[in-house]
Amino acid sequence: MGQVTVRVRGGKALDGTEVPVAQGAFSFQVKLGRGMNTIETLGADQKVTSTLQLFQAKTAAKAPEGFALYTMHAGDDLVGDCQACHIFRRRGKPSYTRIRPDSTCSTGECHPNFDQAKFLHGPVGAKSCTGCHNPHGSQNPVFLSRTDQDLCFACHTGEESRFAGKVLHQPMQQGECLTCHDPHQSEVKFQLKGDSQEALCRSCHGGERSNHKYLHGPVGTGNCVACHNPHASDHANLLYQEKDKICFMCHQDRMEEFSRKHIHQPVLEGCGVCHDPHGSETRHQLRSDLTKRAQGQIAPCLSCHEEINPELSDQILKAKVAHHPVQEGNCTACHTPHASNYEHQLKAPLTEICYTCHMEIGQAVTESEFKHGPVLTSDCSACHKVHGYSYSRLLTNDFPTEFYTPYATEKYGICFNCHNEKVALSKWSKETQFRNGNRNLHYLHVNREKGRNCKACHEVHAGDQERHIREEIPFGSKGWSYPLSYTVNPTGGGCVVGCHRPLTYDRNEPVKY
């Protein structure tokens, strides 16, 4: 025990000038006066042992040079009761640098409910408020011992590298960790503010990224940090990887596909050319806003291909007869949008791609002995516009849909793209192999008021009879058919068919009927 003398200039000592010393400490109350205040303590020999100068100003802006704002921790129960917080032993000296384990600021009288949430900041969970706050007072707001990132890095040592990068999240630029994190507690992991991680991000970035019919998986689950580093990154938009690599962090199963021979150009530029990384109104998060002229998957495709191939784009958009997948906007029925081992990024080679849907024709072609020239070379596009066109069955030129039709050369434009257009013009002609002497049997069958079209006798894809002659002739509206048996020899041939008696022909020695 002992005492010290307190001398106050500018203010007033409320507990008198003689203050007792107990267990190596003493406390007293002072009422400061406006302006400069000097507080001195004197020992038993009346010599000054310490001096403290305080300036009480109406506002911090009016404090003189050399003074800093200092806020003292207030509360009547804090005055003179050091033992309420500090460890006092029965033997030995008391410790004024250690806090009692049962001491906490989160009480009903002081700071209730500061440790009630699901996720607690470590110091709060350990009831160590002084890890961040000075319990007596501080020059910083809310008695913090340090400010901004300096306070956080006092404990989170060795993690500075996580916050270093070419691109900094704006709160990190300003050193404001508390923009996103609650320093005490939260119902969200990492003491994030708000009701969820997504809600926190939306509070600054808005909610339009998640207001779509189809959402990217992480966006749908509110997990923005699956792709974005919330602190800092060396990549644009705080992505964990470059834009052409970020997707493979999850979509590793796609890596083989992107190593194929023919790679779609947008893939080389980045997935974001075609896909919105957050969401869209189109499946697979395709950028449905890329064109206003079409719907479905075709929309993002045409956004580039309208410029690359305007003729093809107009053909698609203006087609009177549409290819069914194209009509549905389903370009990927035939093409792979990423990469392929086949030209034009087809999903199968030309010898197979059409037959993946047209299986009946594919089976007939595979099993038939004689194949039409374009079919033999797997060139379906020689006769068909595969994206859409003006003629029936997507043909590149005209062909009558009727079995019987008055003859006109222009009606058979598709055939005469390759074959001799004079083949049926004259009753007597050597323009065709199908003649009896010089009597033109094509003219006989076709060039009349009730002429048969070419498909009446010829298979257009493949067949088992020479000259692609059909084995059956369709007849009538009820799906009836006549069998047709065709034979050929070096100078002619013959047929047995239900529509007339068996007949033969010879180009050198005409058969008389």
Coordinates of C-alpha atoms in Angstrom, one line a residue:
M1 CA 0.0 0.0 0.0
G2 CA 1.0 3.6 -0.5
Q3 CA -0.3 6.7 -2.3
V4 CA 0.5 9.1 -5.1
T5 CA -0.4 12.7 -5.5
V6 CA -2.5 13.8 -8.5
R7 CA -2.2 17.3 -9.8
V8 CA -4.6 18.5 -12.5
R9 CA -4.3 21.7 -14.4
G10 CA -7.2 22.9 -16.6
G11 CA -9.6 20.3 -15.2
K12 CA -10.5 18.9 -11.8
A13 CA -9.6 15.7 -9.9
L14 CA -12.9 14.2 -8.7
D15 CA -11.4 11.8 -6.1
G16 CA -9.1 14.3 -4.5
T17 CA -5.4 14.8 -4.9
E18 CA -4.2 11.9 -2.7
V19 CA -4.9 8.6 -4.4
P20 CA -4.1 5.2 -2.8
V21 CA -2.0 2.6 -4.5
A22 CA -3.2 -1.0 -4.2
Q23 CA -1.6 -4.1 -5.7
G24 CA 0.7 -2.0 -7.8
A25 CA -2.0 0.1 -9.4
F26 CA -4.2 3.1 -8.8
S27 CA -7.1 4.8 -10.5
F28 CA -8.9 8.1 -10.2
Q29 CA -11.5 10.2 -12.0
V30 CA -10.9 13.5 -13.7
K31 CA -13.3 16.1 -15.2
L32 CA -11.5 17.7 -18.1
G33 CA -11.9 21.4 -18.8
R34 CA -12.3 22.9 -22.3
G35 CA -8.9 23.4 -23.9
M36 CA -5.6 22.1 -22.5
N37 CA -5.5 19.8 -19.5
T38 CA -2.3 18.6 -17.8
I39 CA -2.4 15.7 -15.4
E40 CA 0.7 15.0 -13.3
T41 CA 1.4 12.2 -10.7
L42 CA 3.9 12.8 -8.0
G43 CA 5.7 10.3 -5.8
A44 CA 6.2 10.4 -2.0
D45 CA 9.1 12.8 -2.5
Q46 CA 6.7 15.1 -4.5
K47 CA 8.6 14.7 -7.6
V48 CA 6.7 14.4 -10.9
T49 CA 6.7 10.7 -12.0
S50 CA 4.4 11.0 -15.1
T51 CA 2.7 13.7 -17.1
L52 CA -0.2 13.4 -19.5
Q53 CA -1.6 16.2 -21.6
L54 CA -5.1 16.1 -22.9
F55 CA -6.9 18.7 -25.0
Q56 CA -10.7 18.8 -24.9
A57 CA -12.0 20.4 -28.1
K58 CA -15.6 20.9 -29.2
T59 CA -14.8 19.0 -32.4
A60 CA -11.8 17.0 -33.6
A61 CA -11.1 19.6 -36.3
K62 CA -10.3 22.2 -33.7
A63 CA -7.6 20.2 -31.9
P64 CA -4.2 21.8 -32.0
E65 CA -1.3 20.3 -34.0
G66 CA 0.2 17.3 -32.3
F67 CA -3.0 16.1 -30.8
A68 CA -5.0 13.1 -32.1
L69 CA -8.6 12.1 -31.4
Y70 CA -8.8 9.7 -28.5
T71 CA -12.0 8.0 -27.4
M72 CA -12.1 6.6 -23.9
H73 CA -14.1 3.5 -23.0
A74 CA -17.0 4.7 -20.9
G75 CA -19.0 3.1 -18.1
D76 CA -19.4 3.5 -14.4
D77 CA -18.6 -0.1 -13.7
L78 CA -15.2 0.2 -15.3
V79 CA -13.9 2.8 -12.9
G80 CA -11.3 1.5 -10.4
D81 CA -12.3 -2.2 -10.8
C82 CA -9.2 -3.6 -12.5
Q83 CA -9.9 -7.0 -11.0
A84 CA -13.1 -7.3 -13.1
C85 CA -11.0 -8.0 -16.1
H86 CA -7.4 -8.7 -15.1
I87 CA -6.0 -11.7 -13.3
F88 CA -5.3 -11.2 -9.6
R89 CA -3.6 -14.0 -7.8
R90 CA -3.7 -14.7 -4.1
R91 CA 0.1 -14.9 -4.1
G92 CA 2.5 -13.0 -6.2
K93 CA 2.0 -9.9 -8.2
P94 CA -1.2 -9.2 -10.2
S95 CA -1.0 -9.4 -14.0
Y96 CA -2.3 -6.3 -15.8
T97 CA -1.3 -7.7 -19.2
R98 CA -3.5 -10.8 -18.9
I99 CA -7.3 -11.1 -19.0
R100 CA -9.4 -13.4 -16.8
P101 CA -10.7 -16.4 -18.8
D102 CA -14.2 -15.7 -17.6
S103 CA -14.1 -12.1 -18.4
T104 CA -16.2 -11.1 -21.5
C105 CA -17.6 -7.9 -22.9
S106 CA -20.7 -9.8 -24.3
T107 CA -22.9 -9.4 -21.3
G108 CA -26.4 -8.2 -20.7
E109 CA -25.1 -5.0 -19.1
C110 CA -22.6 -4.2 -21.9
H111 CA -22.6 -5.9 -25.3
P112 CA -25.3 -8.6 -25.4
N113 CA -25.7 -11.0 -28.3
F114 CA -22.3 -10.5 -29.7
D115 CA -21.6 -14.3 -29.7
Q116 CA -24.9 -15.8 -30.6
A117 CA -24.7 -16.5 -34.4
K118 CA -23.7 -19.7 -36.1
F119 CA -20.3 -18.5 -37.2
L120 CA -18.1 -16.6 -34.7
H121 CA -14.9 -14.8 -35.4
G122 CA -12.1 -16.6 -33.6
P123 CA -11.4 -13.9 -30.9
V124 CA -15.1 -13.7 -30.2
G125 CA -15.5 -17.4 -29.9
A126 CA -12.5 -17.4 -27.5
K127 CA -14.0 -14.4 -25.6
S128 CA -10.9 -12.4 -26.4
C129 CA -12.3 -9.0 -27.3
T130 CA -9.0 -7.4 -26.6
G131 CA -7.5 -9.2 -29.6
C132 CA -8.9 -6.3 -31.6
H133 CA -10.1 -3.7 -29.1
N134 CA -8.3 -1.7 -26.5
P135 CA -10.6 -1.9 -23.5
H136 CA -9.5 1.4 -22.0
G137 CA -9.5 3.7 -25.1
S138 CA -8.0 4.3 -28.5
Q139 CA -7.3 6.8 -31.2
N140 CA -9.2 4.6 -33.5
P141 CA -13.0 4.1 -33.9
V142 CA -14.7 1.7 -31.5
F143 CA -11.4 1.4 -29.5
L144 CA -9.7 -0.7 -32.2
S145 CA -6.0 -1.3 -31.5
R146 CA -5.3 -1.0 -35.3
T147 CA -7.3 0.0 -38.3
D148 CA -8.4 -1.6 -41.6
Q149 CA -6.1 -4.4 -43.0
D150 CA -3.4 -3.7 -40.4
L151 CA -5.8 -5.0 -37.7
C152 CA -6.7 -8.1 -39.7
F153 CA -3.1 -9.0 -40.7
A154 CA -2.1 -8.8 -37.1
C155 CA -3.6 -12.3 -36.7
H156 CA -3.9 -13.4 -40.3
T157 CA -0.1 -13.4 -40.8
G158 CA 1.4 -15.2 -43.8
E159 CA -1.8 -14.7 -45.8
E160 CA -0.9 -11.4 -47.4
S161 CA 0.0 -13.3 -50.6
R162 CA -3.7 -14.2 -51.0
F163 CA -4.5 -10.5 -51.2
A164 CA -1.8 -9.7 -53.8
G165 CA -2.7 -9.6 -57.4
K166 CA -2.9 -7.4 -60.5
V167 CA -6.7 -7.0 -59.9
L168 CA -8.0 -6.1 -56.5
H169 CA -11.6 -6.3 -55.3
Q170 CA -12.6 -2.7 -54.6
P171 CA -13.0 -3.2 -50.8
M172 CA -9.4 -4.6 -50.8
Q173 CA -8.2 -1.6 -52.7
Q174 CA -9.5 0.5 -49.9
G175 CA -8.4 -1.8 -47.1
E176 CA -11.9 -2.3 -46.0
C177 CA -12.3 -6.0 -45.0
L178 CA -15.4 -5.1 -43.0
T179 CA -17.3 -4.2 -46.2
C180 CA -17.9 -7.9 -46.6
H181 CA -17.0 -9.5 -43.2
D182 CA -18.7 -9.0 -39.9
P183 CA -15.9 -8.8 -37.3
H184 CA -17.9 -10.5 -34.6
Q185 CA -20.4 -13.1 -36.0
S186 CA -22.7 -14.1 -38.8
E187 CA -25.1 -16.8 -39.9
V188 CA -22.9 -17.2 -43.0
K189 CA -19.5 -18.9 -43.2
F190 CA -16.5 -16.7 -43.0
Q191 CA -18.6 -14.2 -41.0
L192 CA -19.9 -12.8 -44.3
K193 CA -22.5 -10.0 -44.0
G194 CA -26.0 -10.5 -45.3
D195 CA -28.2 -13.5 -45.4
S196 CA -26.0 -15.5 -47.8
Q197 CA -22.9 -15.2 -50.0
E198 CA -25.1 -14.4 -53.0
A199 CA -27.0 -11.7 -51.1
L200 CA -23.7 -10.1 -50.1
C201 CA -22.5 -10.0 -53.7
R202 CA -25.8 -8.7 -54.9
S203 CA -25.7 -5.9 -52.4
C204 CA -23.0 -4.3 -54.6
H205 CA -23.3 -6.0 -58.0
G206 CA -27.0 -6.2 -58.3
G207 CA -29.2 -9.2 -59.0
E208 CA -29.6 -9.1 -62.8
R209 CA -26.9 -11.8 -63.2
S210 CA -29.1 -14.4 -61.5
N211 CA -32.4 -13.2 -62.9
H212 CA -32.5 -15.7 -65.8
K213 CA -34.4 -18.8 -66.7
Y214 CA -31.2 -20.9 -67.0
L215 CA -28.5 -20.4 -64.5
H216 CA -24.9 -21.5 -64.4
G217 CA -24.6 -24.1 -61.6
P218 CA -22.5 -21.9 -59.2
V219 CA -24.8 -19.0 -59.7
G220 CA -27.8 -21.2 -59.1
T221 CA -26.4 -22.2 -55.7
G222 CA -25.2 -18.6 -54.9
N223 CA -21.6 -19.7 -55.0
C224 CA -19.9 -16.7 -56.7
V225 CA -16.5 -17.6 -55.3
A226 CA -16.5 -20.8 -57.3
C227 CA -15.1 -18.7 -60.2
H228 CA -14.2 -15.4 -58.6
N229 CA -11.6 -14.7 -56.0
P230 CA -13.2 -12.3 -53.5
H231 CA -10.0 -10.6 -52.6
A232 CA -7.5 -10.4 -55.5
S233 CA -6.4 -12.1 -58.7
D234 CA -4.0 -11.8 -61.6
H235 CA -6.9 -12.2 -64.0
A236 CA -9.7 -10.0 -65.2
N237 CA -12.9 -10.0 -63.2
L238 CA -11.1 -11.6 -60.3
L239 CA -11.3 -15.0 -62.0
Y240 CA -9.1 -17.8 -60.6
Q241 CA -7.8 -18.6 -64.1
E242 CA -7.6 -17.0 -67.5
K243 CA -11.0 -16.9 -69.3
D244 CA -10.0 -19.8 -71.6
K245 CA -9.0 -22.0 -68.6
I246 CA -11.4 -21.1 -65.9
C247 CA -14.2 -23.4 -67.1
F248 CA -11.9 -26.4 -66.9
M249 CA -11.6 -26.0 -63.2
C250 CA -15.0 -27.8 -63.1
H251 CA -15.6 -29.1 -66.7
Q252 CA -12.5 -31.4 -66.8
D253 CA -14.6 -34.0 -68.6
R254 CA -14.6 -31.6 -71.6
M255 CA -10.9 -31.4 -72.0
E256 CA -10.6 -34.3 -74.5
E257 CA -13.2 -32.7 -76.7
F258 CA -11.2 -29.5 -77.0
S259 CA -8.1 -31.4 -78.2
R260 CA -9.8 -32.6 -81.5
K261 CA -8.6 -31.7 -85.0
H262 CA -11.2 -29.0 -85.8
I263 CA -11.8 -26.5 -83.1
H264 CA -14.6 -23.9 -83.3
Q265 CA -13.0 -20.4 -83.4
P266 CA -14.9 -19.0 -80.4
V267 CA -13.5 -21.8 -78.3
L268 CA -10.0 -20.5 -79.0
E269 CA -11.2 -17.0 -77.8
G270 CA -12.9 -18.2 -74.7
C271 CA -16.1 -19.9 -73.6
G272 CA -17.7 -16.6 -72.9
V273 CA -18.1 -15.8 -76.6
C274 CA -21.1 -18.2 -76.7
H275 CA -22.0 -18.8 -73.1
D276 CA -23.0 -16.3 -70.5
P277 CA -21.1 -17.4 -67.3
H278 CA -24.0 -16.4 -65.1
G279 CA -27.2 -17.2 -66.9
S280 CA -29.5 -16.6 -69.9
E281 CA -32.9 -17.3 -71.2
T282 CA -31.5 -20.2 -73.3
R283 CA -30.3 -23.6 -72.3
H284 CA -26.6 -24.1 -71.6
Q285 CA -26.5 -20.4 -70.8
L286 CA -26.1 -19.5 -74.5
R287 CA -26.0 -15.8 -75.1
S288 CA -29.6 -15.4 -76.3
D289 CA -29.2 -11.7 -76.8
L290 CA -26.7 -12.1 -79.6
T291 CA -29.3 -11.8 -82.3
K292 CA -32.9 -10.8 -82.5
R293 CA -33.6 -12.6 -85.8
A294 CA -33.9 -16.2 -84.5
Q295 CA -34.6 -18.3 -81.5
G296 CA -33.0 -21.2 -79.7
Q297 CA -29.5 -22.4 -80.2
I298 CA -29.4 -20.9 -83.7
A299 CA -29.4 -17.4 -82.3
P300 CA -25.9 -17.4 -80.9
C301 CA -24.7 -19.3 -84.0
L302 CA -26.1 -16.7 -86.4
S303 CA -24.6 -13.9 -84.4
C304 CA -21.2 -14.8 -86.0
H305 CA -22.3 -16.7 -89.1
E306 CA -24.5 -13.9 -90.4
E307 CA -21.3 -12.0 -91.0
I308 CA -19.1 -15.0 -91.9
N309 CA -21.6 -16.5 -94.4
P310 CA -24.5 -14.1 -95.0
E311 CA -25.8 -16.2 -97.9
L312 CA -26.2 -19.2 -95.7
S313 CA -27.8 -17.2 -92.9
D314 CA -30.4 -15.8 -95.3
Q315 CA -31.0 -19.2 -96.6
I316 CA -31.8 -20.4 -93.0
L317 CA -33.9 -17.5 -92.0
K318 CA -35.9 -17.2 -95.3
A319 CA -36.2 -20.9 -96.1
K320 CA -39.7 -21.9 -97.3
V321 CA -38.8 -25.5 -96.5
A322 CA -36.7 -25.9 -93.3
H323 CA -34.6 -28.8 -92.2
H324 CA -36.2 -30.0 -89.0
P325 CA -33.2 -29.5 -86.6
V326 CA -32.6 -26.0 -88.1
Q327 CA -36.3 -25.2 -87.7
E328 CA -36.0 -26.0 -84.0
G329 CA -32.8 -24.0 -83.7
N330 CA -30.9 -27.1 -82.9
C331 CA -27.6 -26.6 -84.8
T332 CA -25.9 -29.1 -82.5
A333 CA -28.0 -32.0 -83.9
C334 CA -25.4 -32.1 -86.7
H335 CA -22.5 -30.0 -85.5
T336 CA -20.5 -30.1 -82.3
P337 CA -20.2 -26.5 -81.0
H338 CA -16.7 -27.0 -79.5
A339 CA -14.5 -29.3 -81.6
S340 CA -14.6 -32.3 -83.9
N341 CA -12.4 -34.6 -85.8
Y342 CA -14.6 -33.9 -88.9
E343 CA -14.8 -30.9 -91.2
H344 CA -17.4 -28.2 -90.4
Q345 CA -17.4 -29.6 -86.9
L346 CA -19.8 -32.3 -87.9
K347 CA -20.7 -34.9 -85.2
A348 CA -20.0 -37.7 -87.6
P349 CA -18.2 -38.1 -90.9
L350 CA -20.1 -37.1 -94.1
T351 CA -20.6 -40.8 -94.9
E352 CA -22.7 -41.2 -91.7
I353 CA -24.0 -37.8 -90.5
C354 CA -27.3 -37.7 -92.5
Y355 CA -28.0 -41.3 -91.6
T356 CA -27.9 -40.7 -87.9
C357 CA -31.5 -39.4 -88.4
H358 CA -32.4 -40.8 -91.8
M359 CA -31.7 -44.3 -90.7
E360 CA -34.1 -46.0 -93.1
I361 CA -32.3 -44.4 -96.1
G362 CA -28.9 -45.2 -94.5
Q363 CA -29.9 -48.9 -94.2
A364 CA -31.0 -49.0 -97.8
V365 CA -27.8 -47.3 -99.0
T366 CA -25.6 -49.6 -97.0
E367 CA -27.4 -52.8 -98.2
S368 CA -27.9 -51.8 -101.9
E369 CA -25.6 -52.8 -104.7
F370 CA -26.0 -49.7 -106.9
K371 CA -25.7 -46.2 -105.5
H372 CA -26.5 -42.9 -107.0
G373 CA -23.3 -40.9 -107.8
P374 CA -23.7 -38.3 -105.0
V375 CA -24.6 -41.0 -102.5
L376 CA -21.6 -43.0 -103.5
T377 CA -19.3 -40.0 -102.7
S378 CA -21.3 -39.2 -99.6
D379 CA -22.2 -35.8 -101.1
C380 CA -25.8 -35.3 -99.9
S381 CA -25.4 -31.6 -100.5
A382 CA -25.2 -32.1 -104.2
C383 CA -28.9 -32.5 -104.2
H384 CA -30.0 -31.1 -100.8
K385 CA -29.5 -27.8 -99.1
V386 CA -29.0 -29.1 -95.6
H387 CA -29.9 -25.9 -93.7
G388 CA -33.1 -25.0 -95.6
Y389 CA -34.3 -23.9 -99.0
S390 CA -37.2 -23.1 -101.4
Y391 CA -37.9 -26.6 -102.8
S392 CA -39.5 -29.7 -101.3
R393 CA -37.2 -32.1 -99.4
L394 CA -34.6 -29.4 -99.2
L395 CA -33.6 -30.0 -102.9
T396 CA -31.3 -27.6 -104.6
N397 CA -33.6 -27.3 -107.5
D398 CA -37.2 -28.1 -108.6
F399 CA -38.7 -31.6 -108.7
P400 CA -42.4 -32.4 -108.9
T401 CA -44.0 -33.8 -105.8
E402 CA -46.9 -35.4 -107.9
F403 CA -46.6 -38.9 -109.4
Y404 CA -48.4 -37.8 -112.5
T405 CA -47.6 -34.3 -113.9
P406 CA -47.5 -32.6 -117.4
Y407 CA -43.9 -32.5 -118.5
A408 CA -41.8 -29.4 -118.5
T409 CA -38.0 -29.4 -118.4
E410 CA -37.8 -26.9 -115.6
K411 CA -39.8 -29.1 -113.3
Y412 CA -36.9 -31.5 -113.2
G413 CA -34.2 -29.0 -112.5
I414 CA -32.7 -31.2 -109.7
C415 CA -32.1 -34.0 -112.2
F416 CA -30.8 -31.8 -115.0
N417 CA -28.2 -30.3 -112.7
C418 CA -26.2 -33.4 -113.7
H419 CA -28.2 -35.3 -116.3
N420 CA -28.8 -34.3 -120.0
E421 CA -31.8 -32.0 -120.1
K422 CA -32.6 -33.1 -123.7
V423 CA -33.2 -36.6 -122.6
A424 CA -37.0 -36.4 -122.8
L425 CA -37.6 -33.6 -125.3
S426 CA -37.9 -35.5 -128.6
K427 CA -40.0 -38.6 -129.5
W428 CA -37.1 -39.8 -131.7
S429 CA -33.6 -39.2 -130.3
K430 CA -30.2 -40.6 -129.5
E431 CA -29.8 -38.4 -126.4
T432 CA -30.7 -41.4 -124.2
Q433 CA -29.7 -45.0 -123.7
F434 CA -33.4 -45.8 -122.9
R435 CA -34.6 -46.2 -126.5
N436 CA -35.9 -48.8 -128.9
G437 CA -33.9 -48.0 -132.0
N438 CA -34.2 -44.3 -132.0
R439 CA -37.6 -44.2 -130.3
N440 CA -37.0 -42.3 -127.1
L441 CA -38.6 -44.3 -124.3
H442 CA -38.0 -41.5 -121.7
Y443 CA -40.1 -39.3 -123.9
L444 CA -42.8 -42.0 -124.0
H445 CA -43.0 -42.3 -120.2
V446 CA -42.5 -38.7 -119.2
N447 CA -43.3 -36.2 -121.9
R448 CA -47.1 -36.3 -121.9
E449 CA -50.0 -34.7 -120.2
K450 CA -50.1 -37.5 -117.6
G451 CA -46.3 -38.0 -117.5
R452 CA -44.7 -39.9 -114.7
N453 CA -42.0 -38.3 -112.7
C454 CA -38.4 -39.7 -112.6
K455 CA -39.0 -41.3 -109.2
A456 CA -41.7 -43.5 -110.7
C457 CA -39.0 -45.8 -112.1
H458 CA -35.7 -44.7 -110.5
E459 CA -34.5 -44.9 -106.9
V460 CA -32.9 -41.6 -106.0
H461 CA -30.4 -42.9 -103.4
A462 CA -29.6 -46.6 -104.1
G463 CA -31.1 -49.8 -105.2
D464 CA -30.4 -53.4 -106.2
Q465 CA -31.2 -53.1 -109.9
E466 CA -29.0 -51.4 -112.5
R467 CA -29.7 -47.8 -113.6
H468 CA -31.2 -47.4 -110.1
I469 CA -34.4 -48.9 -111.3
R470 CA -36.9 -49.4 -108.5
E471 CA -38.1 -52.8 -107.4
E472 CA -41.5 -51.4 -106.7
I473 CA -43.5 -48.6 -108.3
P474 CA -45.7 -46.6 -105.9
F475 CA -49.2 -46.3 -107.1
G476 CA -52.4 -44.7 -105.8
S477 CA -53.2 -42.7 -102.7
K478 CA -53.5 -45.8 -100.4
G479 CA -49.8 -46.8 -100.6
W480 CA -50.2 -49.5 -103.2
S481 CA -47.2 -50.6 -105.3
Y482 CA -46.4 -52.7 -108.4
P483 CA -43.3 -54.9 -108.5
L484 CA -40.8 -54.0 -111.2
S485 CA -38.2 -56.4 -112.5
Y486 CA -35.5 -54.9 -114.8
T487 CA -33.0 -56.7 -116.9
V488 CA -30.2 -55.1 -118.9
N489 CA -28.0 -56.2 -121.8
P490 CA -25.3 -54.5 -123.8
T491 CA -27.7 -53.0 -126.3
G492 CA -30.9 -52.7 -124.4
G493 CA -33.0 -54.4 -121.7
G494 CA -36.5 -55.1 -120.6
C495 CA -38.9 -54.8 -117.7
V496 CA -41.7 -56.8 -116.1
V497 CA -44.1 -54.4 -114.3
G498 CA -47.6 -54.3 -113.2
C499 CA -48.6 -51.3 -115.3
H500 CA -48.1 -52.9 -118.7
R501 CA -47.1 -56.3 -120.2
P502 CA -43.5 -57.4 -120.2
L503 CA -41.5 -55.4 -122.8
T504 CA -38.0 -55.3 -124.1
Y505 CA -36.0 -52.7 -126.1
D506 CA -32.9 -52.7 -128.2
R507 CA -31.0 -49.7 -129.4
N508 CA -29.5 -51.5 -132.4
E509 CA -32.2 -53.9 -133.5
P510 CA -35.6 -52.2 -132.5
V511 CA -38.2 -54.6 -131.0
K512 CA -41.5 -54.5 -132.8
Y513 CA -44.5 -54.2 -130.6

